[in-house]
Every structure is written in C-alpha cells, then in structure tokens.
XYZ file of N, CA and C in Angstrom:
624
model
N 158.152 145.777 83.255
C 159.220 144.872 83.692
C 158.763 144.063 84.900
N 158.101 144.741 85.860
C 157.643 144.024 87.052
C 156.599 142.969 86.681
N 155.748 143.285 85.695
C 154.732 142.324 85.284
C 155.379 141.089 84.676
N 156.447 141.279 83.906
C 157.125 140.135 83.299
C 157.761 139.256 84.364
N 158.396 139.902 85.392
C 159.013 139.118 86.470
C 157.950 138.347 87.261
N 156.815 139.005 87.518
C 155.739 138.320 88.261
C 155.219 137.125 87.474
N 155.024 137.280 86.161
C 154.548 136.178 85.326
C 155.544 135.035 85.297
N 156.827 135.413 85.251
C 157.868 134.380 85.221
C 157.895 133.600 86.527
N 157.751 134.329 87.654
C 157.747 133.652 88.961
C 156.548 132.727 89.095
N 155.373 133.165 88.623
C 154.182 132.321 88.681
C 154.354 131.073 87.839
N 154.909 131.220 86.674
C 155.136 130.068 85.802
C 156.108 129.097 86.434
N 157.172 129.631 87.068
C 158.152 128.773 87.738
C 157.509 128.015 88.884
N 156.636 128.723 89.656
C 155.956 128.065 90.779
C 155.067 126.935 90.299
N 154.360 127.140 89.207
C 153.488 126.095 88.669
C 154.281 124.898 88.213
N 155.463 125.163 87.607
C 156.321 124.067 87.151
C 156.833 123.254 88.317
N 157.257 123.945 89.391
C 157.757 123.238 90.578
C 156.661 122.409 91.223
N 155.431 122.965 91.294
C 154.323 122.228 91.892
C 154.019 120.969 91.102
N 154.047 121.070 89.789
C 153.805 119.900 88.946
C 154.886 118.862 89.145
N 156.115 119.329 89.325
C 157.220 118.403 89.550
C 157.071 117.673 90.864
N 156.604 118.380 91.886
C 156.417 117.730 93.180
C 155.347 116.646 93.097
N 154.234 116.944 92.387
C 153.175 115.953 92.238
C 153.695 114.724 91.521
N 154.469 114.939 90.443
C 155.018 113.821 89.688
C 156.018 113.051 90.524
N 156.802 113.766 91.310
C 157.790 113.114 92.146
C 157.182 112.260 93.229
N 155.950 112.569 93.618
C 155.266 111.772 94.640
C 154.598 110.542 94.050
N 154.756 110.321 92.765
C 154.165 109.144 92.156
C 152.737 109.331 91.714
N 152.245 110.565 91.682
C 150.868 110.842 91.272
C 150.908 111.463 89.888
N 150.332 110.770 88.925
C 150.325 111.282 87.566
C 149.074 112.101 87.330
N 149.243 113.310 86.823
C 148.108 114.183 86.558
C 147.425 113.747 85.273
N 146.128 113.984 85.203
C 145.362 113.640 84.004
C 144.226 114.623 83.866
N 143.868 114.933 82.632
C 142.744 115.821 82.362
C 141.490 115.034 82.050
N 141.582 113.692 82.055
C 140.439 112.842 81.736
C 139.813 112.351 83.021
N 138.487 112.568 83.225
C 137.827 112.078 84.441
C 137.942 110.559 84.556
N 138.200 110.084 85.739
C 138.367 108.655 85.967
C 137.152 108.120 86.708
N 136.509 107.107 86.130
C 135.359 106.478 86.762
C 135.844 105.297 87.587
N 135.842 105.466 88.886
C 136.321 104.401 89.766
C 135.225 103.418 90.110
N 134.010 103.638 89.590
C 132.918 102.724 89.891
C 132.267 103.061 91.216
N 131.229 102.317 91.533
C 130.512 102.551 92.777
C 131.353 102.147 93.971
N 131.155 102.846 95.077
C 131.890 102.506 96.290
C 131.469 101.129 96.776
N 132.400 100.314 97.236
C 132.049 98.972 97.707
C 131.105 99.033 98.897
N 130.114 98.139 98.894
C 129.135 98.112 99.977
C 129.735 97.481 101.218
N 129.449 98.069 102.365
C 129.909 97.529 103.633
C 128.800 96.760 104.346
N 127.658 96.605 103.669
C 126.524 95.920 104.278
C 126.603 94.436 103.944
N 126.700 93.554 104.938
C 126.846 92.126 104.635
C 125.558 91.468 104.157
N 124.379 91.953 104.616
C 123.088 91.362 104.252
C 123.055 89.868 104.551
N 123.673 89.482 105.636
C 123.690 88.084 106.043
C 123.768 88.018 107.556
N 122.826 87.299 108.168
C 122.796 87.161 109.613
C 123.561 85.902 109.993
N 124.676 86.090 110.686
C 125.500 84.942 111.068
C 125.575 84.756 112.571
N 125.196 85.784 113.322
C 125.338 85.689 114.775
C 124.042 85.463 115.502
N 122.968 85.131 114.753
C 121.666 84.952 115.387
C 121.546 83.627 116.099
N 120.384 83.432 116.721
C 120.139 82.197 117.456
C 119.958 81.043 116.489
N 120.164 79.840 116.984
C 120.007 78.641 116.187
C 118.524 78.402 115.940
N 118.083 78.572 114.666
C 116.674 78.434 114.356
C 116.184 77.004 114.533
N 117.071 76.042 114.360
C 116.645 74.654 114.476
C 116.215 74.322 115.896
N 116.723 75.074 116.867
C 116.369 74.827 118.260
C 115.246 75.717 118.743
N 114.822 76.688 117.913
C 113.768 77.619 118.318
C 112.398 76.979 118.169
N 111.432 77.493 118.937
C 110.072 76.988 118.893
C 109.294 77.702 117.794
N 108.251 77.043 117.298
C 107.419 77.661 116.289
C 107.714 77.161 114.893
N 107.011 77.744 113.929
C 107.120 77.323 112.534
C 108.162 78.171 111.811
N 109.045 77.543 111.018
C 110.017 78.343 110.252
C 109.310 79.167 109.179
N 109.674 80.433 109.097
C 109.091 81.346 108.125
C 110.194 82.033 107.338
N 109.891 82.366 106.092
C 110.845 83.062 105.227
C 110.218 84.385 104.819
N 110.833 85.483 105.235
C 110.301 86.802 104.906
C 111.354 87.592 104.140
N 110.874 88.585 103.393
C 111.780 89.446 102.633
C 111.903 90.803 103.324
N 113.138 91.161 103.663
C 113.439 92.455 104.249
C 114.278 93.262 103.272
N 114.428 94.548 103.575
C 115.244 95.430 102.742
C 116.685 95.421 103.232
N 117.603 95.305 102.292
C 119.027 95.374 102.635
C 119.808 95.761 101.390
N 120.602 96.822 101.507
C 121.367 97.275 100.352
C 120.493 97.659 99.176
N 119.310 98.257 99.450
C 118.373 98.726 98.423
C 117.757 97.579 97.626
N 117.825 96.354 98.154
C 117.211 95.205 97.507
C 116.415 94.395 98.522
N 115.642 93.433 98.030
C 114.937 92.508 98.903
C 115.801 91.279 99.121
N 115.985 90.930 100.385
C 116.770 89.748 100.735
C 115.955 88.880 101.687
N 116.021 87.573 101.491
C 115.257 86.644 102.322
C 115.930 86.451 103.678
N 115.110 86.386 104.705
C 115.575 86.158 106.072
C 114.731 85.047 106.689
N 115.378 84.140 107.375
C 114.660 83.051 108.036
C 114.231 83.497 109.429
N 112.963 83.274 109.732
C 112.406 83.615 111.038
C 111.665 82.398 111.607
N 111.185 82.558 112.842
C 110.342 81.540 113.464
C 109.076 82.208 113.986
N 107.926 81.612 113.673
C 106.670 82.123 114.190
C 106.507 81.699 115.642
N 105.987 82.579 116.513
C 105.748 82.190 117.898
C 104.574 81.224 118.041
N 103.766 81.086 116.974
C 102.630 80.176 117.015
C 103.091 78.740 116.823
N 102.425 77.788 117.465
C 102.768 76.382 117.252
C 102.463 75.966 115.823
N 103.120 74.914 115.380
C 103.007 74.500 113.984
C 101.583 74.175 113.575
N 100.808 73.549 114.465
C 99.446 73.170 114.102
C 98.550 74.385 113.900
N 98.984 75.555 114.385
C 98.192 76.778 114.221
C 98.454 77.470 112.884
N 99.547 77.091 112.229
C 99.947 77.798 111.017
C 99.967 76.887 109.796
N 100.632 75.757 109.912
C 100.836 74.890 108.759
C 99.513 74.482 108.123
N 99.446 74.579 106.804
C 98.262 74.157 106.073
C 97.139 75.168 106.059
N 97.281 76.287 106.734
C 96.239 77.321 106.762
C 96.810 78.585 106.121
N 96.453 78.884 104.862
C 97.014 80.039 104.164
C 96.812 81.358 104.900
N 95.615 81.556 105.480
C 95.340 82.820 106.165
C 96.216 82.968 107.401
N 96.334 81.917 108.205
C 97.186 81.996 109.390
C 98.659 82.135 109.011
N 99.034 81.492 107.906
C 100.402 81.666 107.421
C 100.646 83.121 107.050
N 99.691 83.712 106.318
C 99.829 85.111 105.915
C 99.860 86.027 107.128
N 99.037 85.746 108.129
C 99.018 86.569 109.345
C 100.352 86.494 110.076
N 100.917 85.284 110.173
C 102.205 85.120 110.845
C 103.314 85.826 110.069
N 103.268 85.739 108.753
C 104.285 86.398 107.930
C 104.185 87.919 108.048
N 102.949 88.437 108.002
C 102.760 89.884 108.084
C 103.237 90.422 109.425
N 102.961 89.683 110.495
C 103.427 90.108 111.820
C 104.952 90.165 111.867
N 105.602 89.234 111.189
C 107.064 89.244 111.144
C 107.578 90.424 110.327
N 106.867 90.777 109.263
C 107.321 91.853 108.389
C 107.276 93.211 109.078
N 106.233 93.477 109.878
C 106.191 94.798 110.508
C 106.787 94.810 111.902
N 107.367 93.699 112.334
C 108.147 93.697 113.572
C 109.531 94.292 113.299
N 110.068 94.957 114.292
C 111.394 95.541 114.127
C 112.427 94.429 113.935
N 113.369 94.597 113.002
C 114.424 93.594 112.839
C 115.197 93.394 114.136
N 115.721 92.201 114.322
C 116.501 91.910 115.516
C 117.816 92.679 115.492
N 118.525 92.677 116.613
C 119.818 93.375 116.689
C 120.790 92.815 115.659
N 120.804 91.488 115.497
C 121.700 90.873 114.520
C 121.325 91.277 113.100
N 120.004 91.362 112.824
C 119.565 91.758 111.484
C 119.898 93.218 111.207
N 119.705 94.081 112.197
C 120.049 95.496 112.006
C 121.539 95.663 111.767
N 122.340 94.902 112.488
C 123.793 94.991 112.310
C 124.201 94.530 110.914
N 123.446 93.586 110.365
C 123.732 93.093 109.020
C 123.179 94.004 107.931
N 122.421 95.046 108.323
C 121.917 96.012 107.352
C 120.463 95.864 106.973
N 119.712 94.986 107.665
C 118.316 94.752 107.313
C 117.399 95.799 107.935
N 116.398 96.219 107.155
C 115.337 97.108 107.630
C 114.016 96.614 107.030
N 112.918 97.212 107.467
C 111.615 96.888 106.875
C 110.833 98.169 106.643
N 110.118 98.209 105.528
C 109.266 99.356 105.205
C 107.824 99.093 105.597
N 107.517 97.878 106.037
C 106.160 97.524 106.443
C 105.919 98.031 107.861
N 104.897 98.832 108.039
C 104.598 99.413 109.338
C 103.219 98.950 109.818
N 103.138 98.645 111.096
C 101.862 98.252 111.685
C 101.134 99.465 112.257
N 99.914 99.282 112.722
C 99.220 97.987 112.658
C 98.704 97.698 111.244
N 98.894 96.476 110.818
C 98.439 96.030 109.505
C 98.049 94.566 109.650
N 96.838 94.242 109.276
C 96.357 92.873 109.428
C 95.869 92.347 108.080
N 95.732 91.032 107.994
C 95.258 90.379 106.780
C 94.076 89.496 107.143
N 93.056 89.500 106.276
C 91.868 88.684 106.492
C 91.563 87.908 105.216
N 90.590 87.023 105.302
C 90.176 86.251 104.131
C 89.461 87.159 103.134
N 89.329 86.669 101.906
C 88.667 87.444 100.866
C 87.180 87.603 101.105
N 86.589 88.554 100.391
C 85.152 88.780 100.482
C 84.388 87.749 99.641
N 83.101 87.671 99.863
C 82.270 86.781 99.066
C 82.344 87.201 97.604
N 82.610 86.250 96.727
C 82.734 86.540 95.307
C 84.156 86.802 94.859
N 85.098 86.927 95.803
C 86.504 87.107 95.435
C 87.056 85.819 94.835
N 88.103 85.925 94.010
C 88.757 84.716 93.508
C 89.286 83.855 94.644
N 89.372 82.568 94.408
C 89.868 81.650 95.430
C 91.268 82.058 95.874
N 91.489 82.007 97.185
C 92.807 82.318 97.721
C 93.068 83.793 97.950
N 92.063 84.645 97.735
C 92.253 86.086 97.932
C 92.518 86.402 99.402
N 93.452 87.301 99.626
C 93.747 87.821 100.961
C 93.465 89.320 100.956
N 92.812 89.801 102.001
C 92.478 91.218 102.093
C 93.291 91.866 103.206
N 94.006 92.945 102.867
C 94.765 93.710 103.853
C 93.884 94.793 104.454
N 94.250 95.257 105.629
C 93.486 96.318 106.278
C 93.756 97.684 105.655
N 94.652 97.750 104.696
C 94.891 98.953 103.900
C 94.913 98.546 102.440
N 94.456 99.427 101.571
C 94.489 99.146 100.145
C 95.938 98.957 99.709
N 96.239 97.861 98.998
C 97.635 97.607 98.613
C 98.304 98.787 97.916
N 97.571 99.460 97.027
C 98.164 100.578 96.287
C 98.480 101.768 97.171
N 97.886 101.824 98.366
C 98.156 102.932 99.277
C 99.413 102.707 100.120
N 99.955 101.506 100.067
C 101.180 101.213 100.815
C 102.395 101.740 100.058
N 103.481 102.059 100.763
C 104.710 102.421 100.064
C 105.135 101.272 99.145
N 105.670 101.563 97.956
C 106.044 100.496 97.024
C 106.965 99.449 97.631
N 107.932 99.887 98.437
C 108.854 98.915 99.033
C 108.142 98.006 100.026
N 107.181 98.557 100.778
C 106.422 97.742 101.725
C 105.566 96.720 100.985
N 104.898 97.155 99.914
C 104.078 96.230 99.135
C 104.944 95.152 98.498
N 106.126 95.525 98.028
C 107.038 94.536 97.436
C 107.428 93.480 98.469
N 107.715 93.910 99.697
C 108.044 92.950 100.759
C 106.897 91.978 100.995
N 105.689 92.521 101.097
C 104.519 91.686 101.381
C 104.259 90.715 100.240
N 104.267 91.217 99.011
C 103.970 90.369 97.855
C 104.980 89.240 97.724
N 106.262 89.554 97.792
C 107.279 88.518 97.628
C 107.247 87.514 98.776
N 106.985 87.997 99.985
C 106.909 87.091 101.136
C 105.712 86.169 101.022
N 104.545 86.723 100.703
C 103.336 85.909 100.564
C 103.437 84.953 99.372
N 103.941 85.458 98.248
C 103.953 84.672 97.013
C 104.761 83.392 97.153
N 105.816 83.428 97.934
C 106.680 82.257 98.071
C 106.351 81.437 99.310
N 105.100 81.512 99.738
C 104.651 80.769 100.915
C 103.320 80.100 100.618
N 102.789 79.413 101.623
C 101.470 78.793 101.469
C 100.392 79.835 101.229
N 100.627 81.081 101.655
C 99.654 82.148 101.426
C 99.475 82.410 99.936
N 100.557 82.347 99.176
C 100.465 82.532 97.736
C 99.977 81.287 97.022
N 100.333 80.119 97.557
C 99.917 78.868 96.925
C 98.412 78.703 96.930
N 97.731 79.302 97.924
C 96.288 79.127 98.033
C 95.550 79.727 96.850
N 96.153 80.714 96.192
C 95.483 81.343 95.057
C 95.790 80.686 93.732
N 96.655 79.683 93.727
C 97.029 79.015 92.487
C 96.589 77.562 92.459
N 96.171 77.047 93.621
C 95.756 75.665 93.673
C 96.916 74.700 93.664
N 98.124 75.197 93.876
C 99.303 74.342 93.841
C 100.355 74.841 94.792
N 101.615 74.477 94.545
C 102.697 74.927 95.412
C 102.937 76.422 95.280
N 103.678 76.955 96.238
C 103.979 78.387 96.213
C 104.647 78.768 94.901
N 104.280 79.943 94.408
C 104.840 80.379 93.139
C 105.426 81.762 93.237
N 105.034 82.650 92.316
C 105.590 84.002 92.308
C 104.508 85.062 92.338
N 103.287 84.711 92.780
C 102.216 85.707 92.808
C 101.262 85.433 93.957
N 100.463 86.447 94.295
C 99.459 86.337 95.355
C 98.326 87.294 95.023
N 97.096 86.914 95.361
C 95.925 87.750 95.107
C 95.629 88.565 96.361
N 95.697 89.894 96.207
C 95.506 90.790 97.351
C 94.434 91.826 97.057
N 93.727 92.196 98.102
C 92.770 93.278 98.028
C 92.862 94.114 99.285
N 92.050 95.158 99.351
C 92.014 96.017 100.522
C 90.739 95.794 101.310
N 90.459 96.663 102.258
C 89.284 96.482 103.112
C 87.971 96.869 102.449
N 88.036 97.616 101.362
C 86.822 98.113 100.717
C 86.266 97.164 99.677
N 85.535 97.740 98.733
C 84.859 96.947 97.704
C 85.653 96.841 96.410
N 86.850 97.435 96.375
C 87.657 97.341 95.165
C 88.010 95.885 94.888
N 87.998 95.542 93.606
C 88.325 94.181 93.220
C 89.795 93.873 93.513
N 90.086 92.665 94.007
C 91.479 92.304 94.268
C 92.266 92.145 92.967
N 93.563 92.172 93.080
C 94.445 92.014 91.932
C 95.485 90.947 92.255
N 96.021 90.355 91.195
C 97.098 89.382 91.366
C 98.432 90.103 91.222
N 99.205 90.093 92.304
C 100.508 90.747 92.328
C 101.611 89.688 92.191
N 102.604 89.991 91.380
C 103.686 89.035 91.150
C 105.007 89.563 91.685
N 105.939 88.650 91.899
C 107.255 88.997 92.451
C 108.357 88.470 91.539
N 108.624 89.149 90.426
C 109.731 88.722 89.565
C 111.080 89.108 90.164
N 112.116 88.592 89.582
C 113.472 88.883 90.064
C 113.767 90.379 90.021
N 113.235 91.069 89.003
C 113.492 92.503 88.864
C 112.935 93.286 90.050
N 111.809 92.832 90.600
C 111.234 93.532 91.742
C 112.116 93.366 92.980
N 112.704 92.197 93.164
C 113.591 91.982 94.303
C 114.834 92.863 94.195
N 115.266 93.118 92.969
C 116.444 93.960 92.766
C 116.111 95.445 92.883
N 114.855 95.821 92.566
C 114.443 97.223 92.646
C 113.075 97.310 93.317
N 113.011 97.085 94.613
C 111.721 97.057 95.310
C 111.007 98.401 95.366
N 111.692 99.476 95.018
C 111.037 100.785 95.021
C 110.186 101.002 93.765
N 110.306 100.098 92.790
C 109.523 100.224 91.562
C 108.107 99.691 91.791
N 107.224 99.942 90.848
C 105.825 99.503 90.969
C 105.740 97.985 90.937
N 104.930 97.429 91.836
C 104.755 95.977 91.882
C 103.858 95.537 90.717
N 104.308 94.608 89.880
C 103.476 94.159 88.761
C 102.173 93.525 89.237
N 101.074 93.867 88.582
C 99.786 93.291 88.960
C 98.875 93.189 87.755
N 97.937 92.267 87.847
C 96.938 92.064 86.807
C 95.595 91.833 87.498
N 94.481 92.067 86.810
C 93.176 91.800 87.407
C 93.055 90.332 87.784
N 92.493 90.064 88.950
C 92.292 88.686 89.392
C 90.879 88.251 89.021
N 90.784 87.100 88.432
C 89.482 86.592 88.024
C 89.109 85.384 88.866
N 87.827 85.226 89.099
C 87.352 84.091 89.889
C 87.568 82.803 89.113
N 87.966 81.755 89.838
C 88.228 80.478 89.200
C 87.025 79.564 89.330
C-alpha cells in the first residue's frame, strides 16, 4: 500500500512540474534542436585606427588571422616609397616584417592575430632558381600552415608575387628555403583564405 501511495505521489509531482513548465511558456520536446553556430562577436574590421592616407611610407596589404580565416588589413611600411616600390624583394621584406609584427591595439580589439613569428627574413633566389623566386630563412614546409598561408596570400597579391609571373600580381608566388631544396609555386585560392589551417596548394616551380 505504501509503495502505491509513493508511486502516486511521484506521478503527481511529475505532472505538476510539467504543468509549471508549460505554464511558463516553455514547450517540452524530445527532438534535439539545432540552433546553429553561435554568432561571432569578432568584427574583423579596423575602424578606429590612424588615417593611413596621412601616414608616411608605402601602403601595404597583408593578410592576418581573424575569426579562423584570412582577412586583409591595410598597413604602411616605415620605408620611403622609393625604397620599396618596383623592387619585389624589398616589397617582400616589408610585407614579411609587417606579418610578424604584433598587431596594433585596434587590430587586436577587432580580433586580428598573426601566426607568423620572427625572426624570419626573405632573400632573393639562388642561382638557377626560376625567375622571381624568393627564399625564406626557414623552409616553407616547416612553417605552421596558417603562417605559410598568411605569407603566400600576402606575397601573391603584391609585387613580390608579380615578379614570378612577369605580370601583375596574381594568386601565386615562388618560394624556397635557405637550403638546396628546389623552390615551389604556392597559390592562394579562396578556399585557403577561408581555411588557412589547411595545406597550402603548391606545384613544382620550373625555370622560365
């Protein structure tokens, strides 16, 4: 008899609890609800920075990490324009220095970071390398994928990448390391900008 009364009381309690939930406007469901990904709070846009048009130096466009993707950021090189413009190697050096520099306070607030760590330098290609080859002080494949993606996309869309194609900036750049390994042509498709942690596409570079 006591067991029956206890079961009845438990059942009554469960019914009342369900009624309270329903009365509060919350409908119960046994089906999992997919609410989608949480909205991102990272703006990935620098709006409070200094006026670049009034800054000294050459305007540069580099790719930083923000919201797990590559996003372009406008910078200014501290070098005068005559030291950079028209010289692919100096352009690449200025871009690389910007990539491994810490983001500004405004960029950090907007969610920007960089995976490129210094010291890292770029030099001209070795004798026999394809035209426009740039050599890094570390083997490209030894860099973290996100860091290499930043470098490739930044170089490819600048005069540094144009030097290896004989024309305007495109979507690839020829890179090698400090050793005797043959350089490769690395490309920056849209998919890489969306997933910079993936392997950077590359093909053997041939002399022109």
